[in-house]
Coordinates of C-alpha atoms and ligand atoms in Angstrom, one line a residue:
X1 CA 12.2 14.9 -12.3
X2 CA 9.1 16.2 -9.9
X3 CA 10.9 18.2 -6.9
X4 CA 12.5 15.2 -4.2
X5 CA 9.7 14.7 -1.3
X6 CA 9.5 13.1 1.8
X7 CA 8.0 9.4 1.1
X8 CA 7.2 7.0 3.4
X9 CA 6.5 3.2 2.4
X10 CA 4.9 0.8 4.6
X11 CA 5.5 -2.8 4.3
X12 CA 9.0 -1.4 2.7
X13 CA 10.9 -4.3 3.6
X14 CA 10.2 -6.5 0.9
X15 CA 7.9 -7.6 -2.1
X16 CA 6.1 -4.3 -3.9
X17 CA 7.0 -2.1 -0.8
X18 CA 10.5 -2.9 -1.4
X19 CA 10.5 -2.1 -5.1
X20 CA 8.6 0.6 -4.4
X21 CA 11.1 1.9 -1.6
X22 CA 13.7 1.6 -3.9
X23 CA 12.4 2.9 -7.0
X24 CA 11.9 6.5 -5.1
X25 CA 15.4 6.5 -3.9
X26 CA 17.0 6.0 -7.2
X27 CA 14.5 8.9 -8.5
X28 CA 16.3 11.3 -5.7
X29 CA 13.6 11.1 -3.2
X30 CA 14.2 10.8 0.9
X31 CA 12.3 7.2 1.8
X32 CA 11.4 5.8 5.1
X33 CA 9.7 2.5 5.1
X34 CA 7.8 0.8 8.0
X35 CA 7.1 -2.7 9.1
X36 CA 6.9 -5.0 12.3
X37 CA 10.5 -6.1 11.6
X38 CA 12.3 -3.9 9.0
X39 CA 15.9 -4.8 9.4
X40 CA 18.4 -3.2 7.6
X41 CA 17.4 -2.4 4.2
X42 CA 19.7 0.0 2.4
X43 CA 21.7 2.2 3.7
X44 CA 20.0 5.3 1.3
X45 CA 16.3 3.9 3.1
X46 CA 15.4 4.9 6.7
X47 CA 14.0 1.7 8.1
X48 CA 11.6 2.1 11.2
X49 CA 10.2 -0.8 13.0
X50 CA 6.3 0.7 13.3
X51 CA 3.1 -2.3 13.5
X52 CA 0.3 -0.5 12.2
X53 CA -2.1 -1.9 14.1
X54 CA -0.7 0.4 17.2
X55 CA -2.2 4.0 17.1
X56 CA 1.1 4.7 19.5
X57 CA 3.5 3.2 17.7
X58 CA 1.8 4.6 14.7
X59 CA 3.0 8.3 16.0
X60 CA 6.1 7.4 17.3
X61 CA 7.1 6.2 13.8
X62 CA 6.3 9.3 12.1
X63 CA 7.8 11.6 14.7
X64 CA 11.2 9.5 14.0
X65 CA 10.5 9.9 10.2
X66 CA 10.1 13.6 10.7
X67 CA 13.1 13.9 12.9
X68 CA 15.5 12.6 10.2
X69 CA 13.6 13.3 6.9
X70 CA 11.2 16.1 7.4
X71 CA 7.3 16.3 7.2
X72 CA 6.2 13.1 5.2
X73 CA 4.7 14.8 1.4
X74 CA 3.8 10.8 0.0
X75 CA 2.5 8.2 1.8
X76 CA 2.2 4.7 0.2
X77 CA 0.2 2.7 2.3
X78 CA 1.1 -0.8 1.1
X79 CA 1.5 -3.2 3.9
X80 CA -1.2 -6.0 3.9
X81 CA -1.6 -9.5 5.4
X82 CA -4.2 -12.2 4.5
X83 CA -5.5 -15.1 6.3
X84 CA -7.2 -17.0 3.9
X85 CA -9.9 -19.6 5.1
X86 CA -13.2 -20.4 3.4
X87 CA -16.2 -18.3 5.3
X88 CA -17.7 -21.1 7.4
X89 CA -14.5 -21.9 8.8
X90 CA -13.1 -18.0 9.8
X91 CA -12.7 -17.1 12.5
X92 CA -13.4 -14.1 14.2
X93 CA -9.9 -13.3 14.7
X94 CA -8.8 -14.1 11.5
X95 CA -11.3 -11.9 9.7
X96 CA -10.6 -8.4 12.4
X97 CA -6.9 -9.1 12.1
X98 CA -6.9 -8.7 8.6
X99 CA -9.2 -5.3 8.6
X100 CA -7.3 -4.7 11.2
X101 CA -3.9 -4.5 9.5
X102 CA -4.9 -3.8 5.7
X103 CA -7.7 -1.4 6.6
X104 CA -8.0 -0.2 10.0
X105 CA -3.7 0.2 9.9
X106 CA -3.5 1.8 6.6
X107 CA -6.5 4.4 8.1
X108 CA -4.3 5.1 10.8
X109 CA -0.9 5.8 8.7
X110 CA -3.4 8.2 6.7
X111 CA -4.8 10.2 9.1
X112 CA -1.3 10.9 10.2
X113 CA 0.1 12.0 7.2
X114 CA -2.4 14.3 6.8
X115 CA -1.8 16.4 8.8
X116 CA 1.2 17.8 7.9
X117 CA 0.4 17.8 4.0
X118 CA -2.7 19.8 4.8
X119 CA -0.1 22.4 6.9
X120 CA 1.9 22.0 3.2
X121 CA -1.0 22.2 1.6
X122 CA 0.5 19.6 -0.9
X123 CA 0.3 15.9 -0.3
X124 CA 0.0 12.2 -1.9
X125 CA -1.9 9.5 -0.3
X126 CA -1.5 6.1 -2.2
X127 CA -3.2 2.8 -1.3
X128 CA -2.6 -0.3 -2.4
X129 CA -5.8 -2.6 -2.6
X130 CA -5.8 -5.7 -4.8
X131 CA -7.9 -6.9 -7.9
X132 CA -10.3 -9.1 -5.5
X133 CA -11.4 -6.1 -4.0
X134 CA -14.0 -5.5 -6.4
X135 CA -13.5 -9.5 -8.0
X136 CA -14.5 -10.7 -4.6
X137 CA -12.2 -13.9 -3.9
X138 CA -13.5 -17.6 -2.5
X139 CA -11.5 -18.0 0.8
X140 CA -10.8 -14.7 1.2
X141 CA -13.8 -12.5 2.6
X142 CA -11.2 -10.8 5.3
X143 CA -8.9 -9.6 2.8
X144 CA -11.4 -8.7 0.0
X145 CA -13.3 -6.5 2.4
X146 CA -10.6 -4.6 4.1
X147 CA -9.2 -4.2 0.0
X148 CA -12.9 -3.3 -1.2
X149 CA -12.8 -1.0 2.3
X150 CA -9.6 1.4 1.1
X151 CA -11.3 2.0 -1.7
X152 CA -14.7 4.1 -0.2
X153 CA -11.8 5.3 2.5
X154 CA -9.2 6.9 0.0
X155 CA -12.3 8.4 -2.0
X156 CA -13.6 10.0 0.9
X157 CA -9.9 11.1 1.9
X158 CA -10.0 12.6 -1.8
X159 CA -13.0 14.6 -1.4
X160 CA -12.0 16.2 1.9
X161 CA -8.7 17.5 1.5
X162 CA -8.8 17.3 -2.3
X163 CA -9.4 21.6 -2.0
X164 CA -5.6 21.4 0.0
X165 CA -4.1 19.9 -3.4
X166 CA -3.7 16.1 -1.3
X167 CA -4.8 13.7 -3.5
X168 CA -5.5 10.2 -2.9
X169 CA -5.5 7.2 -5.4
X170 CA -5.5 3.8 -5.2
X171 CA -4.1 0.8 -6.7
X172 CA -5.4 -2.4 -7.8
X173 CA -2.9 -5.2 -8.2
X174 CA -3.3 -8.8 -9.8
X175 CA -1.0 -11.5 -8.6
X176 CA 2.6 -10.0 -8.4
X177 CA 5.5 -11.9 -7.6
X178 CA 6.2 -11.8 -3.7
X179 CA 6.2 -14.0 -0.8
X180 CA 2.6 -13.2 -0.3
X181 CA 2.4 -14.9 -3.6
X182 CA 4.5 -17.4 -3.0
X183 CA 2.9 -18.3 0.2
X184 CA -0.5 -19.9 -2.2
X185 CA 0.0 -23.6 -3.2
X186 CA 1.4 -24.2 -6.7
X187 CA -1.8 -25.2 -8.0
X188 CA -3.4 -22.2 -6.7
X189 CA -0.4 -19.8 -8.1
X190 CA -1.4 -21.5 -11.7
X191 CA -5.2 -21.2 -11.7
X192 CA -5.0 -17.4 -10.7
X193 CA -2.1 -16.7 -13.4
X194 CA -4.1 -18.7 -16.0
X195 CA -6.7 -16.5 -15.6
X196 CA -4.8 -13.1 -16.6
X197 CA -5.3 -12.6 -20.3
X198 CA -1.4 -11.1 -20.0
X199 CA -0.7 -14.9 -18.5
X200 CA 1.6 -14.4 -16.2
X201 CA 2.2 -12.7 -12.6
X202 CA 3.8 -9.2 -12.2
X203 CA 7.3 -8.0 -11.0
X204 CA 6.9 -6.0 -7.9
X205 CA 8.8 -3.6 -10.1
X206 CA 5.7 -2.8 -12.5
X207 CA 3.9 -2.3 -9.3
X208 CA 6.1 0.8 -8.3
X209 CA 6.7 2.4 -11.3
X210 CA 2.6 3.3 -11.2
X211 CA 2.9 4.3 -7.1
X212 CA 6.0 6.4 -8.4
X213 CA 3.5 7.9 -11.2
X214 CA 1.0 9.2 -8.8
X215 CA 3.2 10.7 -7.0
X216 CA 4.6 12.5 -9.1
X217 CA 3.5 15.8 -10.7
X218 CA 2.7 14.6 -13.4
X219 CA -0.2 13.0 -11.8
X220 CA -1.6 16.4 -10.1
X221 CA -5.0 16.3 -11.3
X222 CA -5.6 12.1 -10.7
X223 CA -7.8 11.9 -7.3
X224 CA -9.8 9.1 -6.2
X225 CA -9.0 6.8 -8.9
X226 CA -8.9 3.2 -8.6
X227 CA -5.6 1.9 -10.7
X228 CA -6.2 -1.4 -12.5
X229 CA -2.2 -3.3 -12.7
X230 CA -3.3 -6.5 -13.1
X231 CA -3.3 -7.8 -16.7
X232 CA -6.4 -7.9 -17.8
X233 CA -7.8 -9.8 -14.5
X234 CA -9.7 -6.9 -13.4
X235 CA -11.0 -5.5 -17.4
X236 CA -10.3 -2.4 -15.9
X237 CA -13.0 -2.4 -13.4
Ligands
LIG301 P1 4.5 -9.2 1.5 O1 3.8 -10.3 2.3 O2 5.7 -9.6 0.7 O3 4.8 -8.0 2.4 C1 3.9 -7.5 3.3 C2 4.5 -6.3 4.0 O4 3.6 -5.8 5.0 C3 5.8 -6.7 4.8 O5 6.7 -5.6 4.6 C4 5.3 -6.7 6.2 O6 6.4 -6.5 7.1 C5 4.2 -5.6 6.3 N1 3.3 -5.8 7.4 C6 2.4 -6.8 7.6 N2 1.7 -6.5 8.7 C7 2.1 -5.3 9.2 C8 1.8 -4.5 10.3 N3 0.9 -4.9 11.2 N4 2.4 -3.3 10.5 C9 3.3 -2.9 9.5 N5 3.7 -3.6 8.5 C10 3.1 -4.8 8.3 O7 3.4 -8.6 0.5 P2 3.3 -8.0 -1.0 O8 4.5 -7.2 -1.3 O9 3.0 -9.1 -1.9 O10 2.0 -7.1 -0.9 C11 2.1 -5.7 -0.6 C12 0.7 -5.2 -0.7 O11 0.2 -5.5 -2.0 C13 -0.3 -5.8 0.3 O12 -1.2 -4.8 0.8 C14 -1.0 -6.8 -0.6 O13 -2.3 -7.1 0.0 C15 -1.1 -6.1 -1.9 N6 -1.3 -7.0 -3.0 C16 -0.4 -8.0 -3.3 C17 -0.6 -8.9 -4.3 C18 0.3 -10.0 -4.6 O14 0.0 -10.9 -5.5 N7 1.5 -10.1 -4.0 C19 -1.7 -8.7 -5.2 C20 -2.6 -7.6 -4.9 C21 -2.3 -6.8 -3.9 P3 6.5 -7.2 8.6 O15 6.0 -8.6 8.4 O16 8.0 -7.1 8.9 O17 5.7 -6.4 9.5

């Protein structure tokens, strides 16, 4: 096993975060996971109630992270909404909240965790983006953007601290079975899975195993890669 590290999940209080969350635990690492509402989790996860689209309650989070677990090593910046509407009818609000969370939030988490792994001078940042950010997605221009968005962000993240051994990857999910998922309409759920050439949606728990990958040491020299778990949606694009 790579040496345990200080990992922080957010959106660890279900779906992939939770799997995720879960998976570094069993591997012997010390996990926090964020959300709005956490709840209790597990008693092995440190759950801290953190919305990321607060700068504030951004650092208060990680200064109770570091208070009980030490300086985070491995962020996974997975928490994500969507608002789905087609683009004549969105909003305003419903296009900036969703930057606001998926992008904007995860930008914030980043730049916090920073700064301790370059002090460390070792460091994992891992985002998780979604096939339509480079598919592109009818009815959802909000979420495609702020997916498309992490992508230039982590590889600019990758080439400026990349020479203090942080790297930063990210992943590209097709459908995976969570109550994001859940949340389309059945008919929806079965055109999108119909188009996977694997046919059928993923387990949140294929999802982490590839998080828990990059993380690892085995992963040293991956940096500003783009992660294609989606089965076959994507063609590896
Ligand atoms: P879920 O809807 O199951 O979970 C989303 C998580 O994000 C929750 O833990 C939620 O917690 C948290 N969250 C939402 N808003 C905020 C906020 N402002 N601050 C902090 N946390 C927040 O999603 P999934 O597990 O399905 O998705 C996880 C990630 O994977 C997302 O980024 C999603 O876009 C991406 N993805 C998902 C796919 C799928 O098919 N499921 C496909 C491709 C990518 P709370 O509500 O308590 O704040």
């Amino acid at each position: 096993m790579s040496e345990a590290r200080t990992v922080v999940v957010t959106g660890g209080n279900r779906g992939i975060g939770l799997a995720t969350a879960k998976l570094f635990v069993d591997l012997g690492h010390r996990v926090a996971i964020t959300a709005r509402d956490p709840g209790h989790i597990d008693d092995r996860i440190l759950a801290v109630s953190c919305d990321q689209t607060d700068s504030k309650a951004v650092d208060v989070a990680f200064e109770e992270i570091e208070s009980n677990l030490g300086a985070v090593e491995v962020l996974v910046a997975n928490a994500g909404i969507t608002r789905d509407q087609l683009v004549l009818r969105m909003s305003d609000d419903d296009f900036s909240a969703v930057i606001e969370t998926n992008l904007t939030g995860s930008y914030r988490m980043a730049r916090r965790a920073a700064r301790p792994m370059l002090r460390a001078r070792w460091g994992r940042l891992i985002f998780v983006s979604s096939v339509v950010g480079l598919l592109g997605s009818a009815g959802q221009v909000n979420y495609s953007a702020s997916k498309a968005g992490l992508i230039g962000m982590a590889r600019s993240m990758a080439r400026e601290l990349g020479s203090r051994n942080i790297t930063a990857n990210i992943l590209s999910p097709g459908p995976v079975e969570t109550e994001m998922f859940a949340a389309l309409t059945q008919e929806q759920q079965t055109t999108i899975t119909e188009q996977v050439p694997l046919n059928r949606v993923a387990q949140p728990e294929e999802i982490a195993e590839t998080i828990a990958f990059l993380a690892s040491d085995s992963a040293a020299y991956i940096t500003g890669a783009v992660i294609p778990i989606d089965g076959g949606l994507g063609m590896g694009h």
